[in-house]
GROMACS .gro file of C-alpha atoms in nm:
model
  250
    1MET     CA    1  -0.025  -0.020   0.011
    2LYS     CA    2   0.142   0.338  -0.034
    3THR     CA    3   0.229   0.605   0.222
    4LYS     CA    4  -0.014   0.808   0.362
    5LEU     CA    5   0.126   1.133   0.371
    6LYS     CA    6  -0.010   1.504   0.509
    7ASP     CA    7   0.071   1.885   0.419
    8ARG     CA    8  -0.009   2.250   0.498
    9ALA     CA    9  -0.073   2.331   0.147
   10PHE     CA   10  -0.205   2.672  -0.054
   11LEU     CA   11  -0.414   2.580  -0.355
   12ILE     CA   12  -0.341   2.723  -0.685
   13LYS     CA   13  -0.591   2.615  -0.887
   14SER     CA   14  -0.816   2.335  -0.929
   15ILE     CA   15  -0.824   2.175  -1.281
   16PRO     CA   16  -1.108   1.916  -1.388
   17TYR     CA   17  -1.030   1.560  -1.441
   18SER     CA   18  -1.331   1.411  -1.530
   19ASP     CA   19  -1.723   1.442  -1.480
   20SER     CA   20  -1.650   1.427  -1.104
   21SER     CA   21  -1.292   1.483  -0.995
   22LEU     CA   22  -1.056   1.728  -1.012
   23ILE     CA   23  -0.711   1.817  -0.974
   24LEU     CA   24  -0.555   2.045  -0.753
   25LYS     CA   25  -0.258   2.224  -0.807
   26ALA     CA   26  -0.118   2.313  -0.465
   27PHE     CA   27   0.191   2.379  -0.288
   28GLY     CA   28   0.297   2.272   0.046
   29HIS     CA   29   0.503   2.371   0.353
   30GLU     CA   30   0.702   2.061   0.349
   31HIS     CA   31   0.659   1.880  -0.087
   32GLY     CA   32   0.635   2.243  -0.254
   33GLN     CA   33   0.493   2.174  -0.516
   34LEU     CA   34   0.177   1.908  -0.542
   35SER     CA   35  -0.055   1.746  -0.817
   36LEU     CA   36  -0.381   1.623  -0.640
   37LEU     CA   37  -0.637   1.383  -0.775
   38ALA     CA   38  -0.928   1.454  -0.579
   39LYS     CA   39  -1.214   1.178  -0.712
   40GLY     CA   40  -1.584   1.233  -0.684
   41ILE     CA   41  -1.501   1.595  -0.545
   42ARG     CA   42  -1.712   1.753  -0.762
   43SER     CA   43  -2.022   1.532  -0.640
   44LYS     CA   44  -1.882   1.601  -0.265
   45PRO     CA   45  -1.958   1.900  -0.015
   46GLN     CA   46  -1.606   1.905   0.006
   47ALA     CA   47  -1.631   2.072  -0.349
   48SER     CA   48  -1.753   2.428  -0.178
   49LEU     CA   49  -1.472   2.441   0.053
   50LEU     CA   50  -1.210   2.482  -0.273
   51ASN     CA   51  -1.094   2.835  -0.310
   52PRO     CA   52  -0.743   2.921  -0.462
   53LEU     CA   53  -0.526   3.148  -0.231
   54CYS     CA   54  -0.701   2.939   0.072
   55LEU     CA   55  -0.438   2.700   0.346
   56TYR     CA   56  -0.574   2.403   0.362
   57GLU     CA   57  -0.434   2.042   0.500
   58PHE     CA   58  -0.421   1.763   0.288
   59SER     CA   59  -0.409   1.414   0.342
   60PHE     CA   60  -0.296   1.168   0.036
   61TYR     CA   61  -0.111   0.919  -0.139
   62GLU     CA   62   0.251   0.933  -0.258
   63PRO     CA   63   0.231   0.955  -0.670
   64ARG     CA   64   0.145   0.668  -0.914
   65GLU     CA   65   0.305   0.634  -1.206
   66SER     CA   66   0.137   0.921  -1.350
   67GLY     CA   67   0.268   1.170  -1.048
   68LEU     CA   68  -0.075   1.262  -0.947
   69CYS     CA   69  -0.088   1.226  -0.576
   70LEU     CA   70  -0.421   1.065  -0.429
   71LEU     CA   71  -0.600   1.272  -0.235
   72ALA     CA   72  -0.760   1.101   0.062
   73GLU     CA   73  -0.853   1.390   0.313
   74LEU     CA   74  -0.820   1.744   0.290
   75SER     CA   75  -0.933   2.010   0.559
   76LEU     CA   76  -0.932   2.447   0.566
   77VAL     CA   77  -0.715   2.593   0.782
   78LYS     CA   78  -0.704   2.976   0.693
   79GLU     CA   79  -0.919   3.116   0.432
   80PHE     CA   80  -0.826   3.459   0.269
   81ASP     CA   81  -1.060   3.632   0.156
   82PHE     CA   82  -1.046   3.937  -0.086
   83THR     CA   83  -1.330   3.923  -0.299
   84ASP     CA   84  -1.384   4.260  -0.189
   85ARG     CA   85  -1.058   4.444  -0.277
   86ILE     CA   86  -0.984   4.309  -0.656
   87GLU     CA   87  -0.611   4.514  -0.645
   88VAL     CA   88  -0.554   4.302  -0.286
   89TRP     CA   89  -0.698   3.995  -0.438
   90THR     CA   90  -0.524   4.057  -0.801
   91ALA     CA   91  -0.162   4.079  -0.612
   92ALA     CA   92  -0.212   3.768  -0.456
   93GLU     CA   93  -0.361   3.570  -0.755
   94CYS     CA   94   0.002   3.680  -0.903
   95ALA     CA   95   0.158   3.482  -0.667
   96LEU     CA   96   0.034   3.157  -0.713
   97GLU     CA   97   0.091   3.249  -1.070
   98LEU     CA   98   0.427   3.271  -1.060
   99TYR     CA   99   0.498   2.991  -0.778
  100SER     CA  100   0.319   2.763  -1.086
  101GLN     CA  101   0.584   2.807  -1.282
  102LEU     CA  102   0.878   2.837  -1.128
  103ILE     CA  103   1.111   2.533  -0.997
  104ILE     CA  104   1.168   2.467  -0.661
  105PRO     CA  105   1.372   2.210  -0.476
  106ALA     CA  106   1.230   2.016  -0.192
  107GLU     CA  107   1.485   2.116   0.022
  108GLU     CA  108   1.376   2.495  -0.013
  109SER     CA  109   0.998   2.456   0.011
  110VAL     CA  110   0.896   2.572   0.401
  111ALA     CA  111   1.131   2.866   0.311
  112TYR     CA  112   0.896   2.987   0.012
  113PHE     CA  113   0.576   2.857   0.173
  114GLU     CA  114   0.625   3.061   0.466
  115LEU     CA  115   0.762   3.368   0.218
  116LEU     CA  116   0.409   3.289   0.040
  117ARG     CA  117   0.232   3.244   0.381
  118ASN     CA  118   0.394   3.583   0.506
  119TYR     CA  119   0.325   3.768   0.166
  120LEU     CA  120  -0.069   3.634   0.227
  121VAL     CA  121  -0.075   3.767   0.590
  122TYR     CA  122  -0.015   4.156   0.501
  123LEU     CA  123  -0.221   4.191   0.182
  124ASP     CA  124  -0.475   4.100   0.416
  125SER     CA  125  -0.418   4.381   0.628
  126LEU     CA  126  -0.401   4.643   0.227
  127GLN     CA  127  -0.679   4.833   0.116
  128THR     CA  128  -0.465   4.987  -0.161
  129ASN     CA  129  -0.106   5.038  -0.345
  130ALA     CA  130  -0.076   4.614  -0.358
  131VAL     CA  131   0.142   4.611  -0.615
  132LEU     CA  132   0.422   4.773  -0.419
  133ILE     CA  133   0.379   4.488  -0.206
  134TRP     CA  134   0.397   4.200  -0.526
  135TRP     CA  135   0.715   4.390  -0.578
  136ARG     CA  136   0.881   4.404  -0.279
  137PHE     CA  137   0.708   3.997  -0.258
  138LEU     CA  138   0.889   3.953  -0.607
  139LEU     CA  139   1.184   4.058  -0.516
  140ARG     CA  140   1.270   3.808  -0.242
  141VAL     CA  141   1.180   3.551  -0.453
  142PHE     CA  142   1.462   3.676  -0.718
  143ARG     CA  143   1.674   3.712  -0.362
  144MET     CA  144   1.579   3.301  -0.277
  145LEU     CA  145   1.664   3.167  -0.643
  146GLY     CA  146   1.980   3.384  -0.629
  147ILE     CA  147   1.931   3.642  -0.891
  148PRO     CA  148   1.902   3.960  -0.624
  149CYS     CA  149   1.797   4.263  -0.788
  150ASP     CA  150   1.937   4.621  -0.642
  151THR     CA  151   1.716   4.856  -0.700
  152GLN     CA  152   1.877   5.099  -0.500
  153THR     CA  153   2.226   5.128  -0.699
  154CYS     CA  154   2.381   5.197  -1.058
  155SER     CA  155   2.472   4.847  -1.215
  156SER     CA  156   2.798   5.006  -1.356
  157CYS     CA  157   2.944   5.254  -1.086
  158GLY     CA  158   2.730   5.211  -0.767
  159GLY     CA  159   2.561   5.520  -0.794
  160LYS     CA  160   2.245   5.631  -0.611
  161ALA     CA  161   2.103   5.875  -0.903
  162LEU     CA  162   1.909   5.654  -1.082
  163LYS     CA  163   1.802   5.751  -1.413
  164ALA     CA  164   1.724   5.470  -1.659
  165TRP     CA  165   1.744   5.075  -1.716
  166ASP     CA  166   1.808   4.885  -2.001
  167LYS     CA  167   1.560   4.633  -2.180
  168GLY     CA  168   1.792   4.367  -2.291
  169SER     CA  169   1.929   4.279  -1.855
  170GLY     CA  170   1.692   4.448  -1.648
  171LYS     CA  171   1.968   4.641  -1.490
  172LEU     CA  172   1.941   5.033  -1.378
  173PHE     CA  173   2.216   5.339  -1.410
  174CYS     CA  174   2.242   5.657  -1.306
  175ASP     CA  175   2.191   5.953  -1.468
  176GLU     CA  176   2.598   5.989  -1.620
  177CYS     CA  177   2.634   5.540  -1.712
  178TRP     CA  178   2.302   5.548  -1.843
  179ASN     CA  179   2.420   5.752  -2.119
  180ALA     CA  180   2.763   5.502  -2.220
  181LEU     CA  181   2.545   5.221  -2.251
  182PRO     CA  182   2.560   5.145  -2.646
  183ASP     CA  183   2.221   5.079  -2.749
  184LEU     CA  184   2.038   5.404  -2.755
  185GLN     CA  185   1.695   5.227  -2.840
  186ASN     CA  186   1.727   4.960  -2.557
  187ARG     CA  187   1.687   5.181  -2.300
  188GLU     CA  188   1.397   5.324  -2.091
  189LEU     CA  189   1.391   5.656  -1.871
  190LEU     CA  190   1.282   5.588  -1.554
  191SER     CA  191   0.993   5.834  -1.432
  192PRO     CA  192   1.044   6.014  -1.107
  193VAL     CA  193   0.760   5.752  -0.985
  194SER     CA  194   0.936   5.500  -1.069
  195ALA     CA  195   1.252   5.608  -0.967
  196MET     CA  196   1.096   5.674  -0.569
  197VAL     CA  197   0.950   5.344  -0.598
  198LEU     CA  198   1.336   5.132  -0.700
  199SER     CA  199   1.503   5.371  -0.460
  200LEU     CA  200   1.225   5.291  -0.141
  201MET     CA  201   1.182   4.943  -0.214
  202PRO     CA  202   1.413   4.802   0.059
  203VAL     CA  203   1.105   5.001   0.369
  204ILE     CA  204   0.827   5.023   0.109
  205GLY     CA  205   0.578   4.889   0.369
  206GLU     CA  206   0.641   5.225   0.539
  207HIS     CA  207   0.539   5.424   0.241
  208LEU     CA  208   0.210   5.279   0.173
  209SER     CA  209   0.023   5.569   0.232
  210THR     CA  210   0.220   5.823   0.053
  211LEU     CA  211   0.269   5.669  -0.286
  212LYS     CA  212   0.118   5.792  -0.544
  213LEU     CA  213   0.141   5.557  -0.819
  214ASP     CA  214   0.019   5.602  -1.240
  215ARG     CA  215  -0.053   5.331  -1.479
  216ASN     CA  216   0.261   5.425  -1.720
  217SER     CA  217   0.530   5.399  -1.401
  218VAL     CA  218   0.340   5.094  -1.290
  219SER     CA  219   0.350   4.904  -1.625
  220SER     CA  220   0.693   5.029  -1.679
  221LEU     CA  221   0.845   4.836  -1.315
  222ASN     CA  222   0.654   4.508  -1.396
  223GLU     CA  223   0.833   4.517  -1.760
  224LEU     CA  224   1.181   4.595  -1.598
  225PHE     CA  225   1.139   4.308  -1.369
  226ALA     CA  226   0.987   4.097  -1.602
  227ARG     CA  227   1.312   4.170  -1.822
  228TYR     CA  228   1.564   4.118  -1.561
  229TYR     CA  229   1.442   3.761  -1.491
  230GLN     CA  230   1.410   3.684  -1.841
  231ALA     CA  231   1.814   3.799  -1.859
  232HIS     CA  232   1.916   3.565  -1.615
  233PHE     CA  233   1.661   3.227  -1.682
  234HIS     CA  234   1.624   3.318  -2.045
  235LYS     CA  235   1.273   3.231  -2.033
  236ALA     CA  236   0.958   3.481  -2.029
  237LEU     CA  237   0.785   3.577  -1.721
  238ARG     CA  238   0.402   3.567  -1.822
  239LEU     CA  239   0.133   3.661  -1.532
  240ARG     CA  240  -0.133   3.734  -1.655
  241GLY     CA  241  -0.260   3.924  -1.336
  242LEU     CA  242   0.005   4.205  -1.421
  243ASP     CA  243  -0.191   4.331  -1.712
  244VAL     CA  244  -0.513   4.282  -1.463
  245LEU     CA  245  -0.280   4.493  -1.163
  246GLU     CA  246  -0.210   4.743  -1.393
  247GLN     CA  247  -0.586   4.860  -1.453
  248PHE     CA  248  -0.627   4.994  -1.075
  249TYR     CA  249  -0.381   5.292  -1.154
  250THR     CA  250  -0.425   5.609  -1.368
   0.00000   0.00000   0.00000
């Protein structure tokens, strides 16, 4: 008989498997990425408990040849309900999208789980400007992935007066160094708002109520971080939630 396991996990999404069953994609404290076959659950009262972003305790059997764990039991541990704050809900969804695209070693699952849990708890206290906390979360993920992004200093000279960024690498440059970039078409000036946000990222939680964001700056910073990720991993970072998140700013 297969070994029965137990783990606390955030539900990322549920996928129809048959008329009566679902495949649950989740991220667990001990096991990291989980794919759980929930047989017959669509006809059971438990189906109403399944909502992305919520934390569950799953009991399941080890994967079969298909790679799917067989769900035995589940119980709701904590519900994160952001339905009355769509901007905050979208920022939370971005984190689930990101985790579903990453390859996270099993031995690092606890650290990533705690990072996600802390992020959702923090979001639960917000009403607006959730994108600022999304960026802070994303930068922490970058650091855990081994590609720390310094948002306060010029990539070339270490200066603090950031002026522009390079679209090929996502690197930041100061007023003096950006003029020396060879490819003039591959660089973009930072707006005053973007430059301020980048300089404040280490303490961004202290400025949530004072920073006034605009859509162009939000879009530019989303692109900057996506290009930075792509330059290191040679694959695009495409999160559908980011396009939605930008719509909350004018």
